[in-house]
């Protein structure tokens, strides 16, 4: 209860000073992470937080489900603005897998002797984008719309594509001595198939019911916001009950429901977006706890090196070359390659790894995640304003 009170008090204080703090590059993720570090550190913390509790495990799963649902509804916004192709296919199906493979190989070099499956899980944790540390950049009109659209779509879809692979790799580590690789593949395909079925059916039915209720005058756009909030939780719960992947189900539900939600108008998705943001703030507070625990006795150079590689060359190179020929000039490709911030998705995956893996392996994943996300919050948080100003000066100067 104390943790809940503290997080809510921080939220209230943040809301009062958000615009002023952003001018100083103090973003909400940074503020809540710092609060988590200060209030949860030590043997007798001001706010005790048990990350190994089942309720914590289930809570972070629900956070990811809601975020995936919200992300799946975002692409529709850019399609309405005419940004129908911003290289998202290449970013998601070429650059993203290449980045994960490179991160796995880099892990083998930086952490020699580590299990390859564990390196793969770590790569899947640290490579997915999360746009929270650079959210103000996505609303900055000084930045070309196609750049913002590419980042937004990649950030929205990357975690949805990676989540089933992450679950599969975790299962392989946990069940290495009790299940064959073939059994794990069959189980993963079954989970994904059931999740897709749940998502398609629930998303389609929800979209039809919302349209009919609105047309019949049974509901207004305002009241239908509550329906949008309920959907990701319904998708996750239904999929888990039938043996499917709750993350995939929430993501597919969002894809199928998106068009109807935008057609309803009246900011139909605004409430679920706010809900996702509130839940994300709690995850950033949890990240502070993880960071305080992991780095209480210092941080190794290998972890810092791996985090820097994950944020720079391991992402930049695949992204830069993946979008060649898609209408981006060199500075725009550089911006997309650099601004691959990390955040809630990585934190949630790491918490799930701690809950399911043996202690040593779980701590290895969390250690790499903390270094990567902490560096991302600082480096990306500081660089977004200069990048936006550079685009503004470039636009003012005009082509040379």
Coordinates of C-alpha atoms in Angstrom, one line a residue:
X1 CA 0.0 0.0 0.0
X2 CA 2.9 2.3 0.8
X3 CA 4.4 1.8 -2.6
X4 CA 1.1 2.6 -4.3
X5 CA 0.7 5.8 -2.2
X6 CA 4.3 6.9 -3.1
X7 CA 3.8 6.2 -6.9
X8 CA 0.5 8.1 -6.9
X9 CA 2.0 11.0 -4.9
X10 CA 4.9 11.2 -7.4
X11 CA 2.4 11.1 -10.3
X12 CA 0.5 14.1 -8.7
X13 CA 3.7 16.0 -8.2
X14 CA 4.9 15.2 -11.8
X15 CA 1.6 16.4 -13.3
X16 CA 2.0 19.8 -11.5
X17 CA 5.5 20.4 -12.9
X18 CA 5.7 18.3 -16.0
X19 CA 6.1 21.1 -18.6
X20 CA 8.7 22.9 -16.5
X21 CA 10.7 19.7 -15.9
X22 CA 10.7 18.7 -19.6
X23 CA 12.4 22.0 -20.4
X24 CA 15.2 20.8 -18.2
X25 CA 15.3 17.4 -20.0
X26 CA 13.9 15.7 -16.9
X27 CA 11.4 13.3 -18.4
X28 CA 8.8 11.2 -16.5
X29 CA 10.8 8.0 -17.0
X30 CA 13.9 9.6 -15.5
X31 CA 12.0 11.2 -12.6
X32 CA 10.2 7.9 -11.6
X33 CA 13.4 5.9 -12.0
X34 CA 15.3 8.2 -9.8
X35 CA 12.5 8.1 -7.2
X36 CA 12.7 4.3 -7.3
X37 CA 16.4 4.3 -6.8
X38 CA 16.2 6.7 -3.8
X39 CA 13.1 5.1 -2.1
X40 CA 13.8 1.4 -2.5
X41 CA 17.5 1.1 -1.9
X42 CA 19.2 -0.5 1.1
X43 CA 18.2 -3.3 3.5
X44 CA 15.4 -1.2 5.1
X45 CA 14.0 0.9 2.2
X46 CA 11.4 3.6 2.6
X47 CA 9.3 1.7 0.1
X48 CA 9.7 -2.1 0.2
X49 CA 9.1 -3.7 -3.2
X50 CA 9.2 -7.5 -3.7
X51 CA 10.0 -8.1 -7.4
X52 CA 9.8 -11.9 -7.0
X53 CA 6.2 -11.9 -5.8
X54 CA 3.6 -13.5 -8.1
X55 CA 1.5 -10.4 -8.0
X56 CA 4.5 -8.3 -9.3
X57 CA 5.0 -10.9 -12.1
X58 CA 1.4 -10.8 -13.2
X59 CA 1.3 -7.0 -12.9
X60 CA 4.2 -6.4 -15.3
X61 CA 2.6 -8.9 -17.7
X62 CA -0.6 -6.8 -17.7
X63 CA 1.5 -3.6 -18.3
X64 CA 3.1 -5.1 -21.4
X65 CA -0.3 -6.4 -22.6
X66 CA -1.8 -2.9 -22.4
X67 CA 1.2 -1.3 -24.0
X68 CA 1.1 -3.7 -26.9
X69 CA -2.5 -3.0 -27.4
X70 CA -1.9 0.7 -27.5
X71 CA 1.1 0.4 -29.8
X72 CA -0.9 -1.7 -32.2
X73 CA -3.4 1.2 -32.6
X74 CA -0.8 3.8 -33.4
X75 CA 0.0 3.0 -37.0
X76 CA -3.5 4.0 -38.0
X77 CA -2.8 7.6 -37.0
X78 CA 0.1 7.9 -39.4
X79 CA -1.8 6.2 -42.2
X80 CA -4.4 8.9 -41.9
X81 CA -1.7 11.5 -42.3
X82 CA -0.5 9.9 -45.6
X83 CA 2.6 8.2 -44.2
X84 CA 1.7 4.7 -45.5
X85 CA 5.2 3.5 -46.1
X86 CA 8.1 4.7 -44.0
X87 CA 10.2 1.5 -44.4
X88 CA 8.5 -0.2 -41.5
X89 CA 8.7 -3.6 -43.2
X90 CA 12.5 -3.3 -43.5
X91 CA 12.8 -1.9 -39.9
X92 CA 10.8 -4.7 -38.4
X93 CA 11.7 -7.7 -40.5
X94 CA 15.2 -6.9 -41.5
X95 CA 16.8 -4.4 -39.1
X96 CA 15.2 -5.8 -35.9
X97 CA 16.3 -9.5 -36.4
X98 CA 19.7 -8.4 -37.6
X99 CA 20.1 -6.2 -34.4
X100 CA 19.1 -9.2 -32.2
X101 CA 21.6 -11.5 -33.9
X102 CA 24.3 -8.9 -33.7
X103 CA 23.5 -8.3 -30.0
X104 CA 23.8 -12.1 -29.4
X105 CA 27.1 -12.3 -31.1
X106 CA 28.4 -9.2 -29.2
X107 CA 27.3 -10.8 -26.0
X108 CA 29.4 -13.8 -26.8
X109 CA 32.4 -11.6 -27.3
X110 CA 31.8 -9.4 -24.2
X111 CA 30.7 -12.3 -21.9
X112 CA 32.7 -15.3 -23.1
X113 CA 31.5 -18.7 -22.0
X114 CA 27.9 -17.6 -21.5
X115 CA 25.1 -19.9 -22.6
X116 CA 23.9 -19.0 -26.1
X117 CA 20.3 -19.2 -25.2
X118 CA 20.9 -16.8 -22.3
X119 CA 22.7 -14.5 -24.6
X120 CA 19.7 -14.7 -27.0
X121 CA 17.3 -13.8 -24.2
X122 CA 19.5 -10.9 -23.2
X123 CA 19.6 -9.6 -26.7
X124 CA 15.8 -9.9 -26.9
X125 CA 15.5 -7.9 -23.7
X126 CA 17.8 -5.0 -24.6
X127 CA 17.1 -4.5 -28.3
X128 CA 13.3 -3.7 -28.5
X129 CA 12.5 0.0 -28.8
X130 CA 10.4 2.0 -26.3
X131 CA 9.7 5.6 -27.1
X132 CA 9.0 6.8 -23.5
X133 CA 12.4 8.4 -23.1
X134 CA 11.9 10.4 -26.3
X135 CA 8.2 10.9 -26.3
X136 CA 8.5 14.6 -26.7
X137 CA 10.5 14.1 -29.9
X138 CA 7.6 12.3 -31.5
X139 CA 5.4 15.4 -31.0
X140 CA 8.0 17.9 -32.2
X141 CA 6.9 19.3 -35.5
X142 CA 10.4 20.5 -36.2
X143 CA 11.2 16.9 -37.0
X144 CA 10.0 15.5 -40.4
X145 CA 6.8 13.5 -40.1
X146 CA 8.3 10.5 -41.9
X147 CA 11.0 10.2 -39.3
X148 CA 8.6 10.4 -36.4
X149 CA 6.3 7.9 -38.1
X150 CA 9.1 5.4 -38.7
X151 CA 10.2 5.6 -35.1
X152 CA 6.6 5.3 -33.8
X153 CA 5.7 2.4 -36.0
X154 CA 8.9 0.5 -35.2
X155 CA 8.6 1.2 -31.5
X156 CA 5.0 0.1 -31.6
X157 CA 5.4 -3.2 -33.4
X158 CA 8.9 -4.4 -32.4
X159 CA 7.8 -5.5 -28.9
X160 CA 4.8 -7.3 -30.3
X161 CA 7.1 -9.3 -32.7
X162 CA 9.7 -10.0 -30.1
X163 CA 7.5 -11.1 -27.3
X164 CA 6.7 -14.6 -28.6
X165 CA 10.3 -15.2 -29.4
X166 CA 11.3 -14.1 -25.9
X167 CA 8.8 -16.4 -24.3
X168 CA 10.1 -19.3 -26.4
X169 CA 13.7 -18.6 -25.5
X170 CA 12.8 -18.3 -21.8
X171 CA 11.0 -21.7 -22.0
X172 CA 14.0 -23.3 -23.6
X173 CA 16.2 -22.1 -20.8
X174 CA 13.8 -23.2 -18.1
X175 CA 12.9 -26.6 -19.7
X176 CA 16.3 -27.5 -21.1
X177 CA 16.4 -30.8 -19.3
X178 CA 12.7 -31.7 -19.4
X179 CA 11.5 -30.9 -22.9
X180 CA 13.0 -31.4 -26.3
X181 CA 13.6 -28.5 -28.7
X182 CA 10.8 -29.8 -31.0
X183 CA 8.3 -30.0 -28.1
X184 CA 9.1 -26.4 -27.3
X185 CA 8.6 -25.3 -30.9
X186 CA 5.3 -27.0 -31.1
X187 CA 4.2 -25.5 -27.8
X188 CA 5.3 -22.0 -28.9
X189 CA 3.4 -22.3 -32.2
X190 CA 0.3 -23.5 -30.4
X191 CA 0.4 -20.6 -28.0
X192 CA 0.9 -18.1 -30.8
X193 CA -1.8 -19.6 -32.9
X194 CA -4.4 -19.5 -30.0
X195 CA -3.4 -16.0 -29.2
X196 CA -3.8 -14.8 -32.8
X197 CA -7.2 -16.5 -32.9
X198 CA -8.3 -14.9 -29.7
X199 CA -7.0 -11.5 -30.9
X200 CA -8.7 -11.7 -34.3
X201 CA -12.1 -12.8 -32.9
X202 CA -12.1 -10.4 -29.9
X203 CA -10.8 -7.5 -31.9
X204 CA -13.3 -8.0 -34.8
X205 CA -16.3 -8.6 -32.5
X206 CA -15.4 -5.5 -30.4
X207 CA -15.1 -3.3 -33.4
X208 CA -18.4 -4.4 -34.8
X209 CA -20.2 -4.0 -31.4
X210 CA -18.7 -0.6 -30.9
X211 CA -19.8 0.6 -34.4
X212 CA -23.3 -0.8 -33.9
X213 CA -23.7 0.6 -30.4
X214 CA -22.7 4.1 -31.7
X215 CA -24.9 3.9 -34.7
X216 CA -27.9 2.8 -32.7
X217 CA -27.4 5.6 -30.2
X218 CA -26.9 3.2 -27.3
X219 CA -23.5 4.7 -26.5
X220 CA -21.4 7.8 -27.1
X221 CA -17.8 8.2 -28.1
X222 CA -17.1 9.2 -24.5
X223 CA -18.6 6.1 -22.9
X224 CA -17.0 3.9 -25.4
X225 CA -13.6 4.9 -24.1
X226 CA -14.2 2.5 -21.2
X227 CA -14.6 -0.3 -23.8
X228 CA -11.2 0.5 -25.2
X229 CA -9.7 0.3 -21.7
X230 CA -11.2 -3.1 -21.0
X231 CA -10.1 -4.8 -24.3
X232 CA -6.4 -5.4 -23.6
X233 CA -7.2 -6.9 -20.2
X234 CA -9.9 -9.1 -21.8
X235 CA -7.6 -10.2 -24.6
X236 CA -4.8 -11.1 -22.2
X237 CA -7.0 -13.0 -19.7
X238 CA -8.9 -14.9 -22.5
X239 CA -5.7 -16.0 -24.2
X240 CA -4.1 -17.1 -20.9
X241 CA -7.2 -19.1 -20.0
X242 CA -7.2 -21.0 -23.3
X243 CA -3.4 -21.6 -23.2
X244 CA -2.4 -18.8 -25.6
X245 CA 0.2 -16.1 -25.4
X246 CA -1.4 -13.1 -23.7
X247 CA 1.0 -10.6 -25.2
X248 CA 0.3 -11.6 -28.8
X249 CA -3.4 -11.7 -28.1
X250 CA -3.4 -8.1 -26.8
X251 CA -1.3 -6.9 -29.8
X252 CA -3.5 -8.6 -32.4
X253 CA -6.7 -7.3 -30.7
X254 CA -5.3 -3.8 -31.0
X255 CA -4.6 -4.3 -34.7
X256 CA -8.1 -5.5 -35.4
X257 CA -9.8 -2.9 -33.2
X258 CA -7.8 0.1 -34.3
X259 CA -9.8 1.1 -37.4
X260 CA -13.1 1.1 -35.5
X261 CA -11.6 3.0 -32.6
X262 CA -10.3 5.8 -34.8
X263 CA -13.6 5.8 -36.8
X264 CA -15.6 6.4 -33.6
X265 CA -13.6 9.6 -33.0
X266 CA -14.0 11.6 -29.8
X267 CA -10.5 10.5 -28.7
X268 CA -11.8 7.0 -28.2
X269 CA -8.3 5.7 -27.4
X270 CA -7.3 8.5 -25.1
X271 CA -8.3 6.9 -21.9
X272 CA -6.5 3.6 -22.6
X273 CA -3.4 5.6 -23.7
X274 CA -3.5 7.4 -20.3
X275 CA -3.9 4.1 -18.5
X276 CA -0.9 2.7 -20.3
X277 CA 1.1 5.7 -19.3
X278 CA 0.2 5.4 -15.7
X279 CA 1.1 1.7 -15.7
X280 CA 4.4 2.6 -17.4
X281 CA 5.3 5.1 -14.7
X282 CA 5.0 2.2 -12.1
X283 CA 7.3 0.1 -14.2
X284 CA 9.9 3.0 -14.3
X285 CA 9.7 3.1 -10.5
X286 CA 10.3 -0.6 -10.5
X287 CA 13.3 0.0 -12.7
X288 CA 14.7 2.3 -10.1
X289 CA 14.5 -0.6 -7.6
X290 CA 16.3 -3.0 -10.0
X291 CA 19.0 -0.5 -10.7
X292 CA 19.6 0.2 -7.0
X293 CA 19.9 -3.5 -6.3
X294 CA 22.1 -4.4 -9.3
X295 CA 24.6 -1.5 -9.0
X296 CA 24.8 -1.2 -5.2
X297 CA 28.3 -2.5 -5.2
X298 CA 29.4 -1.0 -8.6
X299 CA 29.0 -1.8 -12.2
X300 CA 31.4 -3.8 -14.4
X301 CA 33.0 -2.4 -17.5
X302 CA 31.7 -5.4 -19.6
X303 CA 28.1 -4.5 -18.8
X304 CA 28.6 -0.8 -19.7
X305 CA 30.3 -1.8 -22.9
X306 CA 27.5 -4.1 -23.9
X307 CA 24.9 -1.5 -23.1
X308 CA 26.7 1.1 -25.2
X309 CA 27.1 -1.4 -28.1
X310 CA 23.3 -2.2 -27.9
X311 CA 22.4 1.5 -28.1
X312 CA 24.8 2.4 -30.9
X313 CA 26.4 0.2 -33.5
X314 CA 24.2 -2.9 -32.9
X315 CA 21.1 -0.9 -33.8
X316 CA 22.5 1.9 -35.9
X317 CA 24.1 -0.2 -38.6
X318 CA 21.1 -2.5 -39.4
X319 CA 18.6 0.4 -39.3
X320 CA 20.7 2.8 -41.4
X321 CA 21.1 0.4 -44.2
X322 CA 17.6 -1.1 -43.9
X323 CA 15.9 2.1 -44.9
X324 CA 18.2 3.0 -47.8
X325 CA 15.9 3.6 -50.8
X326 CA 12.8 4.4 -48.8
X327 CA 13.0 8.2 -49.3
X328 CA 15.1 9.1 -46.3
X329 CA 18.2 11.2 -46.8
X330 CA 21.4 10.5 -44.8
X331 CA 20.7 12.7 -41.8
X332 CA 17.2 11.2 -41.4
X333 CA 18.6 7.7 -41.5
X334 CA 21.1 8.7 -38.9
X335 CA 18.3 10.1 -36.7
X336 CA 16.3 7.0 -37.0
X337 CA 19.3 4.8 -36.3
X338 CA 20.4 6.8 -33.2
X339 CA 17.0 7.4 -31.6
X340 CA 16.2 3.8 -30.7
X341 CA 15.6 4.4 -27.1
X342 CA 15.0 1.6 -24.6
X343 CA 12.5 1.5 -21.7
X344 CA 9.4 -0.2 -20.4
X345 CA 9.5 -3.3 -22.8
X346 CA 13.1 -4.1 -21.7
X347 CA 12.2 -3.6 -18.1
X348 CA 9.1 -5.9 -18.2
X349 CA 11.0 -8.6 -20.1
X350 CA 13.8 -8.5 -17.5
X351 CA 11.4 -8.7 -14.6
X352 CA 9.8 -11.8 -16.3
X353 CA 13.2 -13.3 -16.8
X354 CA 14.0 -12.9 -13.0
X355 CA 10.7 -14.6 -12.1
X356 CA 11.3 -17.6 -14.4
X357 CA 15.0 -18.2 -14.7
X358 CA 17.5 -19.5 -12.1
X359 CA 18.8 -16.7 -9.9
X360 CA 22.2 -16.3 -11.6
X361 CA 20.8 -16.3 -15.1
X362 CA 18.0 -13.9 -14.1
X363 CA 20.5 -11.5 -12.5
X364 CA 22.7 -11.6 -15.7
X365 CA 19.7 -10.4 -17.8
X366 CA 18.7 -7.7 -15.4
X367 CA 22.2 -6.4 -15.1
X368 CA 22.5 -6.0 -18.9
X369 CA 19.0 -4.4 -19.1
X370 CA 19.7 -1.9 -16.3
X371 CA 22.9 -0.7 -17.9
X372 CA 21.3 -0.4 -21.3
X373 CA 18.1 1.3 -20.2
X374 CA 19.9 3.7 -17.8
X375 CA 22.3 4.7 -20.6
X376 CA 19.4 5.2 -23.0
X377 CA 17.5 7.4 -20.6
X378 CA 20.5 9.7 -20.2
X379 CA 21.9 9.7 -23.8
X380 CA 18.6 9.8 -25.7
X381 CA 16.9 12.1 -23.2
X382 CA 19.8 14.6 -23.6
X383 CA 20.1 14.3 -27.4
X384 CA 16.5 14.7 -28.6
X385 CA 16.3 18.4 -28.2
X386 CA 19.6 19.1 -30.1
X387 CA 18.4 16.7 -32.9
X388 CA 15.1 18.5 -33.2
X389 CA 16.9 21.9 -33.3
X390 CA 19.2 20.6 -36.0
X391 CA 16.2 19.6 -38.1
X392 CA 14.7 23.0 -37.6
X393 CA 17.9 24.8 -38.7
X394 CA 18.2 22.5 -41.7
X395 CA 14.6 23.3 -42.8
X396 CA 15.2 27.0 -42.3
X397 CA 18.4 27.0 -44.4
X398 CA 16.7 25.0 -47.2
X399 CA 18.4 22.8 -49.7
X400 CA 21.9 23.8 -50.7

